[in-house]
XYZ file of C-alpha atoms in Angstrom:
755
model
C 128.107 102.267 79.067
C 129.047 98.941 77.464
C 126.565 96.102 77.081
C 129.320 93.612 76.421
C 131.558 93.994 79.483
C 132.111 91.019 81.799
C 130.405 90.546 85.104
C 132.125 91.988 88.206
C 135.237 90.078 89.220
C 134.415 87.431 91.828
C 135.469 87.696 95.444
C 138.193 85.080 94.986
C 140.118 87.669 92.946
C 140.002 90.447 95.556
C 143.493 89.770 96.794
C 145.127 89.487 93.388
C 147.363 92.035 91.763
C 145.118 94.459 89.889
C 147.347 94.296 86.811
C 146.833 90.543 86.741
C 143.099 91.051 87.072
C 143.032 93.395 84.076
C 145.091 90.935 82.083
C 142.830 87.987 82.906
C 139.737 90.139 82.512
C 140.559 90.960 78.889
C 141.218 87.368 77.890
C 138.097 86.027 79.601
C 135.995 88.735 78.018
C 137.180 87.850 74.503
C 136.762 84.119 75.043
C 133.324 84.594 76.558
C 131.938 86.961 73.931
C 128.870 85.474 72.271
C 127.413 88.411 70.357
C 126.539 88.631 66.689
C 129.343 89.631 64.331
C 128.818 91.573 61.124
C 130.522 90.484 57.887
C 134.221 91.317 57.865
C 134.609 94.886 56.492
C 137.044 95.812 53.747
C 140.088 97.787 54.977
C 138.621 101.105 53.797
C 135.089 100.432 55.079
C 133.883 102.019 58.303
C 133.834 99.539 61.161
C 130.418 100.506 62.563
C 127.610 102.762 61.444
C 128.345 106.382 62.328
C 132.027 105.775 62.980
C 134.722 107.877 61.319
C 137.136 104.936 61.495
C 137.712 102.488 58.715
C 138.742 98.912 59.399
C 142.414 99.519 58.700
C 142.514 102.534 61.004
C 140.721 100.680 63.770
C 143.069 97.708 63.535
C 146.109 99.967 63.853
C 144.669 101.910 66.775
C 143.802 98.663 68.519
C 147.346 97.410 67.994
C 148.692 100.661 69.481
C 146.425 100.229 72.483
C 147.692 96.696 73.008
C 151.318 97.795 72.773
C 150.697 100.423 75.434
C 148.923 97.949 77.693
C 151.555 95.274 77.461
C 154.331 97.762 78.146
C 152.478 98.542 81.386
C 152.039 94.873 82.258
C 155.664 94.168 81.439
C 156.802 97.043 83.678
C 154.801 95.717 86.641
C 156.332 92.251 86.322
C 159.937 93.213 85.625
C 160.152 96.093 88.099
C 160.421 93.638 90.989
C 163.338 92.022 89.144
C 165.116 95.396 88.780
C 164.964 95.134 85.015
C 162.538 98.044 84.666
C 162.557 101.263 86.689
C 159.261 102.978 85.986
C 155.687 101.833 86.563
C 153.474 104.883 86.061
C 151.328 103.468 83.295
C 148.935 104.417 80.549
C 146.314 101.769 81.259
C 142.856 103.193 80.732
C 144.279 106.089 78.703
C 145.025 104.108 75.556
C 142.401 106.140 73.707
C 144.947 108.967 73.411
C 146.243 106.965 70.446
C 143.368 108.604 68.529
C 144.992 112.019 69.003
C 148.252 110.744 67.540
C 146.419 109.260 64.567
C 144.490 112.447 63.848
C 147.593 114.628 64.128
C 150.901 114.598 62.264
C 154.309 113.550 63.485
C 155.501 117.101 62.786
C 153.037 118.571 65.268
C 155.220 119.208 68.349
C 153.865 117.159 71.249
C 154.302 117.776 74.969
C 152.973 114.666 76.658
C 152.283 113.599 80.200
C 153.275 110.194 81.469
C 150.099 108.288 80.482
C 150.802 108.636 76.761
C 151.807 105.117 75.794
C 148.967 104.788 73.303
C 149.793 108.147 71.712
C 153.438 107.172 71.306
C 152.710 103.716 69.906
C 150.445 105.252 67.285
C 152.764 108.137 66.429
C 155.546 105.658 65.716
C 153.484 104.591 62.690
C 154.026 107.998 61.130
C 157.599 107.204 60.121
C 158.690 103.870 58.620
C 161.270 101.728 60.299
C 160.656 102.863 63.873
C 159.933 100.407 66.682
C 157.666 101.650 69.492
C 158.202 98.533 71.584
C 161.999 98.422 71.577
C 162.429 102.173 71.932
C 160.040 102.190 74.884
C 161.668 99.145 76.473
C 165.065 100.848 76.365
C 163.573 103.825 78.165
C 161.861 101.675 80.809
C 165.172 99.899 81.414
C 167.140 103.160 81.769
C 169.457 101.907 79.036
C 172.177 104.193 77.760
C 170.891 103.263 74.295
C 167.463 104.746 74.998
C 166.898 106.982 71.953
C 164.788 109.467 73.941
C 166.894 110.385 76.976
C 169.970 108.205 76.762
C 168.862 106.398 79.902
C 168.535 109.455 82.149
C 164.829 109.071 82.784
C 161.799 107.190 81.557
C 160.321 109.795 79.216
C 158.044 109.794 76.224
C 160.145 111.525 73.615
C 161.459 111.294 70.092
C 163.432 113.731 67.997
C 162.210 112.438 64.597
C 158.618 112.288 65.877
C 158.724 115.785 67.403
C 157.856 114.607 70.899
C 159.781 116.826 73.296
C 160.610 114.823 76.445
C 158.844 115.633 79.686
C 159.514 114.127 83.069
C 156.795 113.721 85.694
C 155.308 117.024 84.720
C 152.359 118.426 86.641
C 151.172 121.090 84.223
C 154.552 122.845 83.899
C 154.669 121.900 80.221
C 151.463 123.745 79.303
C 153.010 127.245 79.058
C 155.743 126.139 76.662
C 153.218 124.266 74.533
C 151.310 127.507 74.042
C 154.606 129.298 73.487
C 155.437 126.844 70.722
C 152.047 127.398 69.069
C 152.556 131.171 69.151
C 156.098 130.729 67.840
C 154.888 128.756 64.821
C 152.809 131.742 63.773
C 155.494 134.282 64.689
C 158.056 132.396 62.640
C 155.831 132.625 59.591
C 155.344 136.373 60.071
C 159.070 136.932 60.513
C 160.019 134.774 57.566
C 162.164 132.602 59.829
C 162.537 129.109 58.432
C 160.561 126.830 60.727
C 161.757 123.276 61.396
C 158.186 122.007 60.852
C 155.399 122.750 58.333
C 153.761 126.163 58.590
C 150.346 124.722 59.446
C 151.578 122.607 62.346
C 149.863 122.693 65.713
C 151.252 122.124 69.206
C 149.741 119.263 71.203
C 149.810 119.104 74.981
C 148.304 116.370 77.159
C 147.659 116.429 80.896
C 145.309 114.996 83.497
C 142.150 116.414 85.016
C 143.878 116.957 88.376
C 146.718 118.862 86.690
C 144.213 121.205 85.070
C 143.831 122.860 88.489
C 147.510 123.696 88.796
C 148.582 127.336 88.643
C 150.869 126.635 85.674
C 147.950 125.126 83.778
C 145.605 127.960 84.608
C 148.120 130.572 83.497
C 148.494 128.744 80.184
C 144.728 128.566 79.639
C 144.383 132.240 80.500
C 147.206 133.245 78.173
C 145.717 131.157 75.376
C 142.353 132.883 75.784
C 144.051 136.278 76.140
C 145.856 135.675 72.858
C 142.789 134.438 70.973
C 140.686 137.323 72.332
C 143.000 139.672 70.445
C 142.544 137.643 67.238
C 146.121 136.428 67.372
C 146.641 132.856 66.151
C 147.692 130.289 68.747
C 147.207 126.748 67.380
C 147.597 124.730 70.566
C 145.535 121.609 71.240
C 145.192 121.058 74.966
C 144.177 117.450 75.589
C 142.744 116.935 79.060
C 142.686 113.197 79.709
C 139.984 113.087 82.336
C 140.102 109.911 84.411
C 138.405 111.498 87.402
C 141.235 111.146 89.883
C 144.642 112.566 90.771
C 146.657 109.872 92.581
C 144.000 109.373 95.279
C 142.081 112.672 95.153
C 138.929 112.516 93.095
C 137.968 115.245 90.665
C 134.374 116.361 91.307
C 132.074 114.793 88.750
C 131.580 117.126 85.806
C 134.205 119.610 86.985
C 136.317 119.672 83.798
C 133.305 120.078 81.528
C 131.826 122.855 83.661
C 135.174 124.630 83.927
C 136.077 124.591 80.249
C 132.935 124.130 78.172
C 132.129 127.839 78.118
C 135.545 129.329 78.700
C 135.994 132.403 76.486
C 138.247 131.956 73.471
C 139.233 128.398 74.349
C 137.278 126.200 71.949
C 135.908 123.109 73.712
C 135.477 119.615 72.265
C 134.544 116.395 74.031
C 135.508 112.901 72.914
C 135.040 109.499 74.477
C 138.530 108.099 74.851
C 137.122 104.780 76.009
C 135.447 104.041 72.684
C 137.431 104.188 69.441
C 134.301 103.900 67.302
C 132.469 106.871 68.760
C 135.467 108.909 69.951
C 137.637 109.109 66.873
C 135.355 111.406 64.898
C 135.260 113.917 67.750
C 139.037 113.774 68.183
C 139.482 114.304 64.458
C 137.153 117.323 64.531
C 139.108 118.903 67.390
C 142.459 118.435 65.641
C 141.159 119.733 62.328
C 139.493 122.703 64.027
C 142.737 123.684 65.736
C 144.719 123.347 62.509
C 142.185 125.216 60.376
C 141.237 128.071 62.724
C 144.670 128.450 64.413
C 142.798 128.928 67.685
C 143.565 127.406 71.089
C 141.456 124.273 71.405
C 140.560 122.220 74.478
C 139.890 118.527 73.877
C 138.187 116.929 76.856
C 139.030 113.246 76.463
C 137.203 110.789 78.679
C 139.587 108.177 80.066
C 139.860 105.684 82.906
C 142.756 105.005 85.230
C 143.172 101.329 85.896
C 145.939 99.451 87.704
C 146.536 102.422 90.023
C 148.711 105.506 89.755
C 151.880 103.423 89.662
C 153.133 100.023 90.711
C 153.449 101.173 94.318
C 149.823 102.340 94.468
C 147.819 99.512 96.035
C 144.376 100.910 95.373
C 142.635 98.114 97.233
C 143.941 99.746 100.441
C 142.061 102.974 99.895
C 139.429 102.264 97.225
C 136.448 99.999 97.694
C 136.422 96.654 95.915
C 133.146 97.549 94.176
C 134.613 100.797 92.867
C 137.695 99.029 91.541
C 135.530 96.467 89.759
C 133.496 99.229 88.148
C 136.660 101.005 86.993
C 138.136 97.824 85.552
C 134.866 97.023 83.796
C 135.298 100.318 81.943
C 138.648 99.262 80.499
C 138.843 100.751 76.975
C 140.512 97.598 75.676
C 137.328 95.683 76.428
C 135.371 98.095 74.279
C 137.953 97.875 71.488
C 137.756 94.079 71.587
C 133.963 94.338 71.425
C 134.185 96.643 68.397
C 136.539 94.204 66.675
C 134.159 91.343 67.294
C 130.888 93.178 66.569
C 132.164 94.651 63.323
C 133.634 91.376 62.144
C 137.024 93.063 61.817
C 138.672 90.382 63.961
C 137.741 86.990 65.368
C 138.293 85.839 68.930
C 141.322 83.828 67.921
C 142.814 86.741 66.004
C 142.399 89.069 68.968
C 143.882 86.632 71.460
C 146.740 85.803 69.115
C 147.519 89.497 68.626
C 147.267 90.047 72.389
C 149.745 87.287 73.188
C 152.090 88.187 70.354
C 152.210 91.780 71.621
C 152.941 90.507 75.134
C 155.751 88.342 73.793
C 157.317 91.234 71.882
C 157.174 93.563 74.898
C 158.779 91.069 77.259
C 161.392 90.085 74.685
C 162.254 93.727 74.110
C 162.481 94.335 77.845
C 164.849 91.402 78.335
C 166.930 92.656 75.428
C 166.969 96.190 76.873
C 168.070 94.852 80.247
C 171.169 93.393 78.596
C 172.162 96.710 77.025
C 174.684 99.111 78.641
C 173.508 101.543 81.298
C 175.012 104.816 82.430
C 177.938 104.033 84.715
C 179.927 107.259 85.059
C 179.193 110.770 86.299
C 180.637 112.172 83.095
C 178.125 110.156 81.096
C 175.245 111.384 83.261
C 176.189 115.024 82.822
C 177.301 114.916 79.194
C 174.228 116.619 77.668
C 173.477 118.914 80.609
C 175.715 121.867 79.831
C 177.558 121.482 76.521
C 180.265 124.054 76.001
C 182.501 124.401 72.972
C 184.725 127.384 73.896
C 186.347 127.975 70.521
C 183.065 127.931 68.623
C 181.344 130.110 71.219
C 184.140 132.659 71.133
C 184.160 132.704 67.346
C 180.417 133.296 67.302
C 180.508 135.903 70.061
C 183.167 137.920 68.257
C 181.510 137.620 64.851
C 180.274 141.148 64.235
C 176.974 141.944 62.541
C 177.225 143.238 59.008
C 178.054 146.905 58.687
C 174.861 147.624 56.766
C 172.704 145.865 59.355
C 174.307 147.913 62.113
C 173.844 151.194 60.285
C 170.201 150.352 59.734
C 169.744 149.389 63.377
C 171.315 152.539 64.779
C 170.009 154.950 62.142
C 173.255 156.117 60.539
C 176.975 155.480 60.526
C 177.539 158.483 62.770
C 175.284 156.956 65.412
C 177.231 153.725 65.753
C 177.788 153.356 69.505
C 181.553 152.869 69.365
C 181.778 156.392 67.909
C 179.990 157.930 70.884
C 181.381 159.267 74.140
C 181.501 156.910 77.158
C 178.077 155.949 78.480
C 176.519 154.365 81.546
C 175.367 150.771 81.951
C 171.738 151.099 80.811
C 172.680 152.734 77.517
C 175.401 150.212 76.757
C 172.997 147.334 77.365
C 170.555 149.026 75.029
C 173.222 149.459 72.339
C 174.291 145.835 72.704
C 170.694 144.674 72.248
C 170.461 146.704 69.039
C 173.617 144.958 67.847
C 172.223 141.513 68.689
C 169.052 142.294 66.755
C 171.167 143.355 63.788
C 173.260 140.203 64.030
C 170.431 137.697 64.509
C 167.242 138.334 62.494
C 165.581 135.560 64.508
C 165.994 137.467 67.785
C 162.864 138.478 69.693
C 162.571 140.555 72.851
C 159.422 140.505 74.943
C 158.106 141.027 78.447
C 156.125 143.535 80.468
C 156.360 147.160 79.240
C 159.381 146.512 77.007
C 157.986 147.777 73.689
C 156.769 151.358 73.247
C 157.673 152.331 76.818
C 161.111 150.796 76.515
C 160.974 149.115 79.905
C 160.641 150.578 83.382
C 164.214 151.884 83.170
C 164.205 152.602 79.377
C 166.812 149.884 78.810
C 164.918 148.626 75.746
C 164.099 152.104 74.457
C 164.108 152.374 70.662
C 164.134 148.647 69.945
C 160.418 148.566 69.164
C 160.758 151.502 66.781
C 163.815 150.018 65.085
C 162.604 146.434 64.719
C 158.828 146.552 64.939
C 155.986 144.729 66.685
C 156.929 141.323 65.372
C 160.270 141.263 67.129
C 159.728 143.495 70.167
C 156.421 143.191 71.968
C 154.673 143.421 75.310
C 153.239 140.380 77.035
C 150.579 139.911 79.640
C 151.710 140.313 83.233
C 152.704 136.718 83.841
C 156.298 135.629 84.295
C 155.442 131.947 83.942
C 154.011 132.591 80.509
C 156.898 134.873 79.516
C 159.335 132.027 80.134
C 156.958 129.521 78.554
C 156.851 131.703 75.447
C 160.633 131.849 75.416
C 160.835 128.064 75.325
C 158.318 127.953 72.500
C 160.296 130.390 70.388
C 163.491 128.485 71.138
C 161.809 125.238 70.064
C 161.050 126.814 66.713
C 164.617 127.939 66.047
C 164.464 131.534 67.210
C 166.606 133.347 69.789
C 164.315 134.714 72.496
C 165.425 137.433 74.921
C 162.617 137.543 77.493
C 162.713 140.194 80.179
C 161.779 139.543 83.799
C 161.027 143.009 85.103
C 162.400 142.399 88.608
C 164.348 139.548 90.144
C 161.680 139.129 92.843
C 159.136 138.366 90.121
C 161.250 135.521 88.753
C 160.475 133.414 91.810
C 156.840 133.234 90.667
C 157.943 131.326 87.615
C 161.355 129.853 88.251
C 160.266 126.274 87.598
C 159.992 127.213 83.930
C 163.780 127.525 84.067
C 164.598 124.846 86.626
C 162.116 122.123 85.723
C 161.590 122.835 82.041
C 164.016 124.969 80.018
C 167.268 123.850 81.635
C 166.255 120.193 81.877
C 165.434 119.710 78.190
C 168.978 119.089 76.971
C 169.550 116.673 79.864
C 166.374 114.642 79.395
C 166.569 114.602 75.606
C 170.247 113.624 75.457
C 170.873 117.036 73.855
C 168.519 116.316 70.953
C 166.280 119.260 71.864
C 167.503 122.630 73.094
C 166.091 125.822 74.598
C 168.565 128.551 73.569
C 167.664 131.842 75.219
C 169.008 134.885 77.050
C 166.790 135.799 80.002
C 167.273 139.416 81.079
C 166.546 139.959 84.782
C 166.689 143.375 86.431
C 167.530 143.046 90.098
C 169.791 143.391 93.114
C 169.603 146.191 95.670
C 170.743 149.759 96.325
C 167.992 151.649 94.544
C 167.334 154.906 96.331
C 163.870 156.323 96.816
C 162.183 153.289 95.278
C 161.589 149.714 96.045
C 161.422 147.631 99.121
C 161.787 143.894 98.688
C 160.021 143.513 95.348
C 162.239 146.036 93.583
C 165.467 145.477 95.512
C 165.612 141.710 95.617
C 169.135 140.364 95.999
C 168.379 136.638 96.160
C 170.230 134.823 93.389
C 170.335 131.553 95.319
C 167.493 129.993 93.360
C 169.388 130.634 90.126
C 172.559 129.031 91.487
C 170.657 125.807 92.109
C 169.578 125.244 88.492
C 171.756 122.670 86.713
C 173.056 123.846 83.344
C 172.068 127.492 83.692
C 174.642 130.212 82.937
C 174.279 133.446 84.926
C 176.270 136.549 84.137
C 176.194 139.836 86.045
C 178.022 142.840 84.610
C 178.720 145.853 86.809
C 179.756 148.246 84.001
C 178.631 149.032 80.485
C 181.454 147.648 78.371
C 181.375 144.337 80.222
C 177.616 144.208 79.791
C 177.834 144.586 76.017
C 180.538 141.942 75.688
C 178.774 139.596 78.112
C 175.527 139.791 76.147
C 177.392 138.754 73.000
C 178.846 135.747 74.807
C 175.504 134.752 76.320
C 173.867 134.919 72.903
C 176.693 132.840 71.413
C 176.306 130.229 74.161
C 172.633 130.011 73.265
C 173.223 129.855 69.514
C 176.160 127.444 69.483
C 175.540 125.161 72.454
C 171.808 125.656 72.966
C 172.313 126.978 76.481
C 169.772 128.651 78.712
C 171.439 131.812 79.985
C 170.476 134.602 82.364
C 171.759 138.177 82.333
C 171.381 139.740 85.777
C 171.321 143.526 85.503
C 172.071 145.611 88.638
C 169.321 148.228 88.589
C 171.128 150.647 90.882
C 174.062 150.782 88.441
C 171.940 151.429 85.341
C 172.446 155.203 85.493
C 175.621 155.345 87.607
C 178.239 157.615 86.090
C 180.664 158.338 88.909
C 182.874 156.103 91.034
C 184.815 158.039 93.677
C 183.526 161.591 93.558
C 180.439 163.285 92.065
C 181.212 164.245 88.498
C 184.323 162.108 88.051
C 182.622 160.041 85.318
C 184.756 157.020 86.152
C 181.909 154.509 85.877
C 181.166 155.476 82.276
C 182.650 153.227 79.616
C 183.250 153.281 75.899
C 181.234 150.890 73.789
C 183.363 147.882 72.820
C 183.730 147.156 69.117
C 181.221 144.550 67.907
C 183.953 141.929 67.487
C 184.824 141.926 71.194
C 183.290 139.548 73.730
C 183.979 137.983 77.102
C 185.104 134.436 77.738
C 182.749 132.440 79.946
C 184.101 132.553 83.512
C 186.630 135.306 82.810
C 186.941 137.795 85.650
C 187.892 141.488 85.532
C 190.816 142.412 87.776
C 191.594 145.867 89.125
C 195.135 146.550 90.442
C 196.285 143.086 89.435
C 199.799 143.516 90.913
C 198.494 144.085 94.446
C 199.132 141.212 96.886
C 198.354 142.586 100.350
C 194.612 141.953 100.066
C 192.122 140.744 97.478
C 188.435 141.626 97.397
C 186.075 139.356 95.449
C 182.737 140.851 94.454
C 180.146 141.331 91.700
C 177.409 143.762 90.694
C 176.965 146.703 93.058
C 179.747 145.321 95.213
C 182.381 146.129 92.602
C 182.294 149.949 92.738
C 181.857 149.709 96.532
C 184.933 147.504 96.742
C 186.961 149.891 94.605
C 186.045 152.796 96.847
C 186.770 150.740 99.947
C 190.116 149.624 98.473
C 191.197 153.261 98.226
C 190.319 153.843 101.893
C 192.028 150.623 102.989
C 195.201 151.702 101.219
C 195.058 155.082 102.932
C 194.460 153.555 106.395
C 196.696 150.485 106.286
C 199.043 151.057 103.388
C 197.926 147.838 101.758
C 197.807 147.412 98.030
C 194.373 145.937 97.298
C 193.357 143.847 94.329
C 189.658 143.876 93.372
C 188.218 140.957 91.382
C 184.879 141.389 89.631
C 183.631 137.823 89.267
C 181.210 138.798 86.456
C 180.085 135.171 85.992
C 178.004 133.929 88.923
C 176.965 130.525 87.581
C 179.157 128.629 87.153
C 181.741 130.306 89.391
C 185.300 130.149 88.113
C 186.821 128.199 91.014
C 190.266 128.098 89.445
C 190.446 131.882 89.016
C 189.169 132.491 92.540
C 191.785 130.140 94.000
C 194.513 131.752 91.905
C 193.823 135.259 93.201
C 193.389 134.014 96.764
C 196.722 132.238 96.544
C 198.519 135.350 95.323
C 197.275 137.654 98.097
C 197.880 137.728 101.863
C 194.341 138.597 102.975
C 190.916 137.908 101.511
C 187.633 139.802 101.589
C 184.450 138.542 99.944
C 181.818 141.208 99.308
C 178.401 139.732 98.563
C 175.384 142.011 98.401
C 173.161 138.950 98.668
C 172.025 137.347 101.882
C 174.157 135.763 104.586
C 172.782 132.303 103.833
C 173.272 130.595 100.473
C 174.668 133.586 98.609
C 177.408 133.848 96.014
C 179.886 134.504 98.809
C 179.482 130.967 100.106
C 180.518 129.660 96.714
C 183.566 131.928 96.697
C 184.612 130.791 100.183
C 184.212 127.181 99.076
C 186.432 127.764 96.057
C 189.084 129.376 98.244
C 188.978 126.622 100.848
C 188.990 123.769 98.359
C 191.824 125.533 96.534
C 193.932 125.159 99.679
C 193.871 128.765 100.894
C 191.282 128.593 103.665
C 193.977 129.184 106.289
C 194.580 132.764 105.215
C 192.919 135.681 107.026
C 189.491 135.904 105.413
C 186.227 137.765 106.009
C 182.875 137.880 104.275
C 180.923 141.138 103.981
C 177.373 140.172 103.205
C 173.739 141.177 103.506
C 171.437 140.080 106.303
C 169.002 137.183 106.161
C 165.960 139.398 105.769
C 163.601 140.835 103.236
C 164.494 144.329 102.086
C 162.518 147.081 103.843
C 161.374 150.345 102.293
C 163.215 153.679 102.104
C 166.414 154.298 104.058
C 165.990 151.191 106.173
C 166.953 149.155 103.095
C 170.571 150.216 103.536
C 170.690 148.670 106.992
C 170.465 145.151 105.561
C 172.994 145.292 102.709
C 176.763 145.906 102.739
C 178.165 149.434 102.545
C 181.582 150.859 101.721
C 182.406 151.328 105.406
C 181.494 147.696 106.156
C 184.205 146.574 103.749
C 186.743 148.930 105.329
C 185.804 147.719 108.808
C 186.134 144.074 107.740
C 189.618 144.804 106.397
C 190.621 146.196 109.793
C 189.798 142.853 111.412
C 192.298 141.155 109.097
C-alpha cells in the first residue's frame, strides 16, 4: 500500500524482540526518508489533496498515535520489572484515534482493549486532562488510577464518558445498543439525560469478536430495531486486523458479512492512513448522529507486536509474514504524511517521538511509586455499596397520593383497600406503585405489554403507562439485559423481565461479566441500577419440564455484588420490590427478584379453601430490610426449618405434622433474601433451637442449602442434629415425574423423624 515503507527487516533482526523491531523500524524509516516535501501548510490547511484533515488536526492525531505506541513500548519494558501489569497493546490500531476525534466526549464509549489511540485523542476533548499519567496509573494498578482505582487495567473515564470494560469479547455490544436506544427513549419520556440529546453510543471490537454470539445478537437487535423505524444511534466500530490471537479471519470476511446487512449501515475506513481514512470515519460518525440509525464502521487496522507481551509470534508466524505486518505499521504512514505534506521535518518527528517516550516512561516510574491496593476491604469497596438508612428511607417513601390514584384508576381501587390477594396480584400492584413513584421506570421483556406476561403478572401496566414505559422486546435474553444496562446508563430505572429462570442461563454473562462488574471496575463511578424480574423455581402442575420448572439459582449466587430476593407470599413481594428498587436508586445496585411461579396463584395453605396464603397489600410506606427474614412460631425451640420460595408453605405444613407426630414446637424461617444470605440471622435461629432442618427446593449440589449449612457450621452450631431436604442433581422431567426430583411435604416430615 505504501511506497515509502522501509525494506524488510534483515535476518540479523529475526531473534530480536518484535517491540524493539517496531521501535527501531520507525526511527530508521524517518531518518532514511528522502522524498519530496511540500511547503509547510498553515494549521487550517488540508495536509494532502483530498484529505479531510487539516494540519492542526493531523498533528494532534499523530501525537495521540505516538502516545498510544509509547505506552505499549513502555509496558513491554517495565512488565518484566513488575512495574506494569498489562501488555495487551494497541499497536497497529492507533488509527482508532480518528473515531475519537470525529466524535464527542459526551458520546458514551464502550471500548475494547486496543483503544489507546482513541483514549489519547479523547483526552483532548476536556482541558487539563493527562492521557499519559492517567494511563500509566492504570497500567501500574495504582490505587490512584482514576479509571478503576487500580482494580484492573481498563480504558475508562467518568468525565470522558468511557465506561470501563475488562477483556471483553463482544459482551459489551448489547449494552452499547441498549444505551443508544435509551438515549432516544429518554427524550421521548422527558427524562433528563446526563448527555446531549443527539449523542451516539460508540462500541469498538475486533474482527474475531464479531463472530461471537453476543456480538451477533447485538447486530441482529440493532437491525431489528432499525427495521421498525425506531432510532438506535449506535456506532459499531469493527477494528479489523485480520486475526484473533492466533486464528486468522478469512480475507474479506467482515466486509462480506456486513456490507449488505439489512438495516445496519456499512462504512469502510482505512485506519492505517490518517489522510485517507479520516474523511470516511467522519462520514460514518455524522451519518449515525444525523440519521439515528445503527451504523457499522469497518476500520482497517494491523496488529503488530503480538496479542500481548507473552505472545511470541515468531514461534507460530513466519518471519516473512511478520515483516509484512510490521511494514504496514500505521505510524510509518503517519510519519510519511508528516514529511510529504511538509507538516513536520525529520528532526521534529524524531524529537516528538523521543519526548513522548520520555513522558511515558517518566509517568510509569511515577505511577510505580504511588500506593497500590493492599487490603481486601479496599478491593471490595466499590463492589456492593450499601447505605442501609438511605435505602430504607427511600424504600419507605411512598409515591404521591395523586400519582397512585392515577395509576390504579381511582381512590377506591387502591390496593390496600382491597381484600387479601395472592402473590401474582400483589406483585402486579407493587409494580404499579413503583411506576407511580419513579417516572423513569421502564418494564420490558417478552410478552409483558398487551398480554401482561405469560402469567398476567404485568397485566394493566401497558394500559396504565403506555408503550414508552412498558414494551415487548425481541426474544433474546442477552439483549433484554443489554437494554437494561443501557437504560441504567442513561439514568433510568429498568425492570427487565426474564420469562423463565432457565432462559437466564442463555444470557447470564450480561449480569456476571457486565452489569455487576461495572461498579467494581469503575471504582463506583458508573452504575447499573436495575431490578431484574425472573420467574422460576419448580412445582408447576400440568406444565413445564426443565425449561419452565428450573430451580437452579447457583449461577446467581456466584455473581459478586448481585442482590437476589425471593418472596413466597404477596405482602413480602410488594415490600421486597420496594427495597430492591431503593437499592438500585440509592446505591446503584443490580438486583434480581426471583418469583416462584407455582405460588403465583396459590391461595390456600393447609386445606382447600382456607385462604391462608392470601395477604393484604402493605401500605406504600412499608418495605423490607435487606437480609431480614420472616419467622413463623418464633418462640419454638425444639426444631427450626430454614427455607425459601415454595419450601416455605411446604415447611409450614410439615411443621404442623411434625408437631402432631413428635410433639415438637417447630420454628419456620423464610430466608427471603438468597444473595447475600444473612449468616448472622441463620446462626441465631440455629443456636436457639435443638434440631435443624434445611429445606431447599434447588439441587443437591451448590444450592442455597449449602450456604445455610455453612452459616450454621461457621456460627458454631454444626454439632446439632441437622438434615438437609433438597432436590436431586437432575434436570426436571415432564408431568408427574417432576415431583420425584424435588422435595415434598412428607420428605420434610421424614427428615424430622431422623433427628
